[in-house]
Amino acid sequence: MDKILIFGGSFDPVHLGHLILAQICGQRLKARVIFLPTGNPPHKTITTPVKHRLEMLKLAIKGNENFQISTYEVEKQGVNYTFETLAYLKKFYNKDLYFLVGGDSLLDIHKWKEPEKILELCTLVYAKRKGFEFDVYNHLKSFNLNPDKVVEIDTPIIEISSTDIRLEVKRGNSIKYLVPDAVEQYIYQHGLYK
């Protein structure tokens, strides 16, 4: 495959919504999907150790030949900026890069560090959801960003969040059908999110 779809996130934990989104977008683009667990993002704090987030991701994608993991950000020291990561991945894979973003991220793209460079390095893939739609073209134009570097893909609404899963575990509730079985077992075995 000549296309690489980068799917970044804290994956704390990875859940079925992540996997469904990756599968749909990867298939539509005919791209290999690279999960990119966040290392040290400038905008939020992650408390779960990297080794656990990585292990859960490995368990979740096991058996899917089109899914891989890049540990670039979790191995890098200091703050991770998207444009720097994409520059590295562009050299590493030497293929057309696509970067999956949700609507909330796309609305704030002008606030990211070096948004113009991001759009030079990749095409953004906007996972469009019913109920959260906006005029992507004019939004990007209003910030002098190239709207032709965005592909919109209709995706199903899957209201699963890692925050809610952590909360359910803390409350002692079941997370069955929210995460893959192997991830659920891993969370309980290692006493995560208690």
mmCIF file of C-alpha atoms in Angstrom:
data_model
loop_
_atom_site.group_PDB
_atom_site.id
_atom_site.type_symbol
_atom_site.label_atom_id
_atom_site.label_comp_id
_atom_site.label_asym_id
_atom_site.label_seq_id
_atom_site.Cartn_x
_atom_site.Cartn_y
_atom_site.Cartn_z
ATOM 1 C CA MET A 1 0.000 0.000 0.000
ATOM 2 C CA ASP A 2 1.230 3.461 -0.918
ATOM 3 C CA LYS A 3 -0.748 5.247 1.780
ATOM 4 C CA ILE A 4 -0.193 5.390 5.523
ATOM 5 C CA LEU A 5 -2.977 6.527 7.848
ATOM 6 C CA ILE A 6 -1.645 7.799 11.182
ATOM 7 C CA PHE A 7 -4.048 7.442 14.098
ATOM 8 C CA GLY A 8 -2.685 9.251 17.140
ATOM 9 C CA GLY A 9 -4.097 9.217 20.635
ATOM 10 C CA SER A 10 -3.429 8.384 24.251
ATOM 11 C CA PHE A 11 -5.295 5.040 23.878
ATOM 12 C CA ASP A 12 -5.841 5.003 27.624
ATOM 13 C CA PRO A 13 -7.336 2.474 27.085
ATOM 14 C CA VAL A 14 -7.789 1.626 23.410
ATOM 15 C CA HIS A 15 -11.460 0.754 22.826
ATOM 16 C CA LEU A 16 -13.731 -0.648 20.140
ATOM 17 C CA GLY A 17 -14.602 2.837 18.875
ATOM 18 C CA HIS A 18 -10.918 3.425 18.036
ATOM 19 C CA LEU A 19 -10.686 0.105 16.219
ATOM 20 C CA ILE A 20 -13.901 0.567 14.217
ATOM 21 C CA LEU A 21 -12.815 4.061 13.157
ATOM 22 C CA ALA A 22 -9.362 2.814 12.119
ATOM 23 C CA GLN A 23 -10.865 -0.074 10.153
ATOM 24 C CA ILE A 24 -13.387 2.079 8.274
ATOM 25 C CA CYS A 25 -10.962 4.902 7.431
ATOM 26 C CA GLY A 26 -8.158 2.495 6.507
ATOM 27 C CA GLN A 27 -10.451 0.588 4.138
ATOM 28 C CA ARG A 28 -11.898 3.717 2.494
ATOM 29 C CA LEU A 29 -8.432 5.159 1.879
ATOM 30 C CA LYS A 30 -6.867 1.785 1.030
ATOM 31 C CA ALA A 31 -4.179 2.665 3.573
ATOM 32 C CA ARG A 32 -2.170 0.839 6.200
ATOM 33 C CA VAL A 33 -3.121 2.145 9.668
ATOM 34 C CA ILE A 34 -0.360 3.125 12.078
ATOM 35 C CA PHE A 35 -1.469 3.671 15.664
ATOM 36 C CA LEU A 36 0.661 6.378 17.257
ATOM 37 C CA PRO A 37 0.348 6.382 21.056
ATOM 38 C CA THR A 38 0.947 9.848 22.445
ATOM 39 C CA GLY A 39 4.090 10.389 24.434
ATOM 40 C CA ASN A 40 4.122 13.782 26.121
ATOM 41 C CA PRO A 41 1.518 15.989 24.448
ATOM 42 C CA PRO A 42 1.585 19.740 25.145
ATOM 43 C CA HIS A 43 -2.178 19.902 25.818
ATOM 44 C CA LYS A 44 -2.876 17.108 28.326
ATOM 45 C CA THR A 45 -1.419 14.913 31.035
ATOM 46 C CA ILE A 46 -1.481 11.114 30.775
ATOM 47 C CA THR A 47 -0.998 9.194 34.014
ATOM 48 C CA THR A 48 -1.108 5.579 32.798
ATOM 49 C CA PRO A 49 2.448 4.312 32.165
ATOM 50 C CA VAL A 50 3.399 3.927 28.508
ATOM 51 C CA LYS A 51 4.158 0.197 28.898
ATOM 52 C CA HIS A 52 0.506 -0.508 29.790
ATOM 53 C CA ARG A 53 -0.946 1.650 27.002
ATOM 54 C CA LEU A 54 1.365 -0.020 24.472
ATOM 55 C CA GLU A 55 0.587 -3.526 25.683
ATOM 56 C CA MET A 56 -3.178 -2.919 25.505
ATOM 57 C CA LEU A 57 -2.771 -1.557 21.958
ATOM 58 C CA LYS A 58 -0.747 -4.630 20.925
ATOM 59 C CA LEU A 59 -3.459 -6.921 22.316
ATOM 60 C CA ALA A 60 -6.211 -4.923 20.575
ATOM 61 C CA ILE A 61 -4.706 -5.018 17.073
ATOM 62 C CA LYS A 62 -3.327 -8.563 17.223
ATOM 63 C CA GLY A 63 -4.390 -10.502 14.142
ATOM 64 C CA ASN A 64 -5.068 -7.451 11.953
ATOM 65 C CA GLU A 65 -2.285 -7.364 9.360
ATOM 66 C CA ASN A 66 -3.269 -3.849 8.259
ATOM 67 C CA PHE A 67 -2.742 -2.365 11.740
ATOM 68 C CA GLN A 68 0.681 -1.494 13.178
ATOM 69 C CA ILE A 69 2.053 0.596 16.038
ATOM 70 C CA SER A 70 4.683 3.338 15.948
ATOM 71 C CA THR A 71 6.454 3.949 19.249
ATOM 72 C CA TYR A 72 8.149 7.102 17.962
ATOM 73 C CA GLU A 73 6.353 9.545 20.287
ATOM 74 C CA VAL A 74 6.495 7.405 23.420
ATOM 75 C CA GLU A 75 10.243 6.908 22.987
ATOM 76 C CA LYS A 76 10.979 10.563 22.240
ATOM 77 C CA GLN A 77 12.088 12.842 25.075
ATOM 78 C CA GLY A 78 10.322 16.141 25.732
ATOM 79 C CA VAL A 79 7.102 17.550 24.330
ATOM 80 C CA ASN A 80 5.764 16.029 21.109
ATOM 81 C CA TYR A 81 4.499 18.352 18.415
ATOM 82 C CA THR A 82 2.483 16.866 15.577
ATOM 83 C CA PHE A 83 4.453 18.578 12.801
ATOM 84 C CA GLU A 84 7.740 17.138 14.128
ATOM 85 C CA THR A 85 6.269 13.651 14.416
ATOM 86 C CA LEU A 86 4.838 13.814 10.895
ATOM 87 C CA ALA A 87 8.182 14.995 9.479
ATOM 88 C CA TYR A 88 9.857 11.954 11.055
ATOM 89 C CA LEU A 89 7.155 9.506 9.880
ATOM 90 C CA LYS A 90 7.213 10.939 6.339
ATOM 91 C CA LYS A 91 10.942 10.134 6.110
ATOM 92 C CA PHE A 92 10.566 6.781 7.850
ATOM 93 C CA TYR A 93 7.753 5.389 5.674
ATOM 94 C CA ASN A 94 8.490 7.368 2.496
ATOM 95 C CA LYS A 95 4.810 7.140 1.498
ATOM 96 C CA ASP A 96 1.813 9.460 1.282
ATOM 97 C CA LEU A 97 0.777 10.302 4.851
ATOM 98 C CA TYR A 98 -2.772 10.745 6.057
ATOM 99 C CA PHE A 99 -3.504 11.881 9.603
ATOM 100 C CA LEU A 100 -6.816 11.036 11.265
ATOM 101 C CA VAL A 101 -8.460 13.864 13.210
ATOM 102 C CA GLY A 102 -11.833 14.327 14.848
ATOM 103 C CA GLY A 103 -13.985 17.389 14.293
ATOM 104 C CA ASP A 104 -12.938 18.995 17.571
ATOM 105 C CA SER A 105 -9.261 18.756 16.569
ATOM 106 C CA LEU A 106 -9.954 20.081 13.093
ATOM 107 C CA LEU A 107 -11.807 23.078 14.520
ATOM 108 C CA ASP A 108 -8.686 23.913 16.554
ATOM 109 C CA ILE A 109 -6.079 23.098 13.875
ATOM 110 C CA HIS A 110 -5.104 26.784 13.617
ATOM 111 C CA LYS A 111 -4.027 26.645 17.296
ATOM 112 C CA TRP A 112 -1.631 23.743 16.716
ATOM 113 C CA LYS A 113 2.068 24.462 16.384
ATOM 114 C CA GLU A 114 2.991 24.965 12.701
ATOM 115 C CA PRO A 115 -0.384 24.016 11.124
ATOM 116 C CA GLU A 116 0.900 24.955 7.650
ATOM 117 C CA LYS A 117 3.726 22.433 7.977
ATOM 118 C CA ILE A 118 1.266 19.759 9.119
ATOM 119 C CA LEU A 119 -0.726 20.297 5.916
ATOM 120 C CA GLU A 120 2.440 20.189 3.809
ATOM 121 C CA LEU A 121 3.450 16.841 5.324
ATOM 122 C CA CYS A 122 0.101 15.045 5.207
ATOM 123 C CA THR A 123 -3.522 15.045 4.218
ATOM 124 C CA LEU A 124 -5.868 15.322 7.172
ATOM 125 C CA VAL A 125 -8.618 12.731 7.352
ATOM 126 C CA TYR A 126 -11.676 14.179 9.016
ATOM 127 C CA ALA A 127 -13.827 11.476 10.587
ATOM 128 C CA LYS A 128 -17.174 13.180 10.000
ATOM 129 C CA ARG A 129 -19.962 12.312 12.405
ATOM 130 C CA LYS A 130 -23.655 13.137 12.292
ATOM 131 C CA GLY A 131 -24.473 15.871 14.755
ATOM 132 C CA PHE A 132 -20.986 17.365 14.540
ATOM 133 C CA GLU A 133 -20.636 18.809 11.076
ATOM 134 C CA PHE A 134 -19.185 22.088 9.914
ATOM 135 C CA ASP A 135 -17.903 23.729 6.750
ATOM 136 C CA VAL A 136 -14.333 22.415 6.749
ATOM 137 C CA TYR A 137 -13.393 24.225 3.541
ATOM 138 C CA ASN A 138 -14.322 27.719 4.737
ATOM 139 C CA HIS A 139 -13.039 27.082 8.256
ATOM 140 C CA LEU A 140 -9.537 26.304 6.981
ATOM 141 C CA LYS A 141 -9.636 29.126 4.415
ATOM 142 C CA SER A 142 -10.437 31.592 7.207
ATOM 143 C CA PHE A 143 -7.047 30.771 8.759
ATOM 144 C CA ASN A 144 -5.189 30.737 5.407
ATOM 145 C CA LEU A 145 -4.798 26.960 5.601
ATOM 146 C CA ASN A 146 -5.106 24.742 2.516
ATOM 147 C CA PRO A 147 -8.594 23.132 2.580
ATOM 148 C CA ASP A 148 -7.637 20.814 -0.294
ATOM 149 C CA LYS A 149 -5.487 18.875 2.181
ATOM 150 C CA VAL A 150 -8.521 17.435 3.998
ATOM 151 C CA VAL A 151 -10.451 14.278 3.127
ATOM 152 C CA GLU A 152 -13.843 13.803 4.773
ATOM 153 C CA ILE A 153 -15.007 10.283 5.615
ATOM 154 C CA ASP A 154 -18.456 9.533 7.004
ATOM 155 C CA THR A 155 -18.090 7.393 10.114
ATOM 156 C CA PRO A 156 -20.687 5.913 12.457
ATOM 157 C CA ILE A 157 -21.368 7.567 15.795
ATOM 158 C CA ILE A 158 -19.807 5.348 18.437
ATOM 159 C CA GLU A 159 -20.183 6.975 21.813
ATOM 160 C CA ILE A 160 -17.384 5.205 23.643
ATOM 161 C CA SER A 161 -14.720 7.199 25.437
ATOM 162 C CA SER A 162 -11.573 6.160 27.264
ATOM 163 C CA THR A 163 -12.507 8.586 30.066
ATOM 164 C CA ASP A 164 -15.846 6.806 30.593
ATOM 165 C CA ILE A 165 -14.151 3.391 30.532
ATOM 166 C CA ARG A 166 -11.659 4.446 33.220
ATOM 167 C CA LEU A 167 -14.565 5.747 35.306
ATOM 168 C CA GLU A 168 -16.540 2.498 34.939
ATOM 169 C CA VAL A 169 -13.525 0.465 36.076
ATOM 170 C CA LYS A 170 -13.050 2.784 39.052
ATOM 171 C CA ARG A 171 -16.732 2.274 39.991
ATOM 172 C CA GLY A 172 -16.322 -1.491 39.731
ATOM 173 C CA ASN A 173 -18.626 -1.762 36.696
ATOM 174 C CA SER A 174 -18.177 -4.023 33.676
ATOM 175 C CA ILE A 175 -16.475 -2.708 30.525
ATOM 176 C CA LYS A 176 -17.398 -5.745 28.437
ATOM 177 C CA TYR A 177 -18.233 -4.834 24.808
ATOM 178 C CA LEU A 178 -16.449 -1.474 25.184
ATOM 179 C CA VAL A 179 -12.914 -2.845 24.781
ATOM 180 C CA PRO A 180 -11.579 -6.059 23.215
ATOM 181 C CA ASP A 181 -11.706 -9.016 25.632
ATOM 182 C CA ALA A 182 -7.900 -9.199 25.860
ATOM 183 C CA VAL A 183 -7.732 -5.501 26.818
ATOM 184 C CA GLU A 184 -10.429 -5.987 29.464
ATOM 185 C CA GLN A 185 -8.475 -8.874 30.988
ATOM 186 C CA TYR A 186 -5.246 -6.870 30.905
ATOM 187 C CA ILE A 187 -6.872 -3.942 32.752
ATOM 188 C CA TYR A 188 -8.110 -6.239 35.536
ATOM 189 C CA GLN A 189 -4.875 -8.264 35.740
ATOM 190 C CA HIS A 190 -2.807 -5.115 36.213
ATOM 191 C CA GLY A 191 -5.270 -3.244 38.416
ATOM 192 C CA LEU A 192 -5.451 -0.274 36.068
ATOM 193 C CA TYR A 193 -7.823 2.675 36.644
ATOM 194 C CA LYS A 194 -8.732 1.689 40.221
#
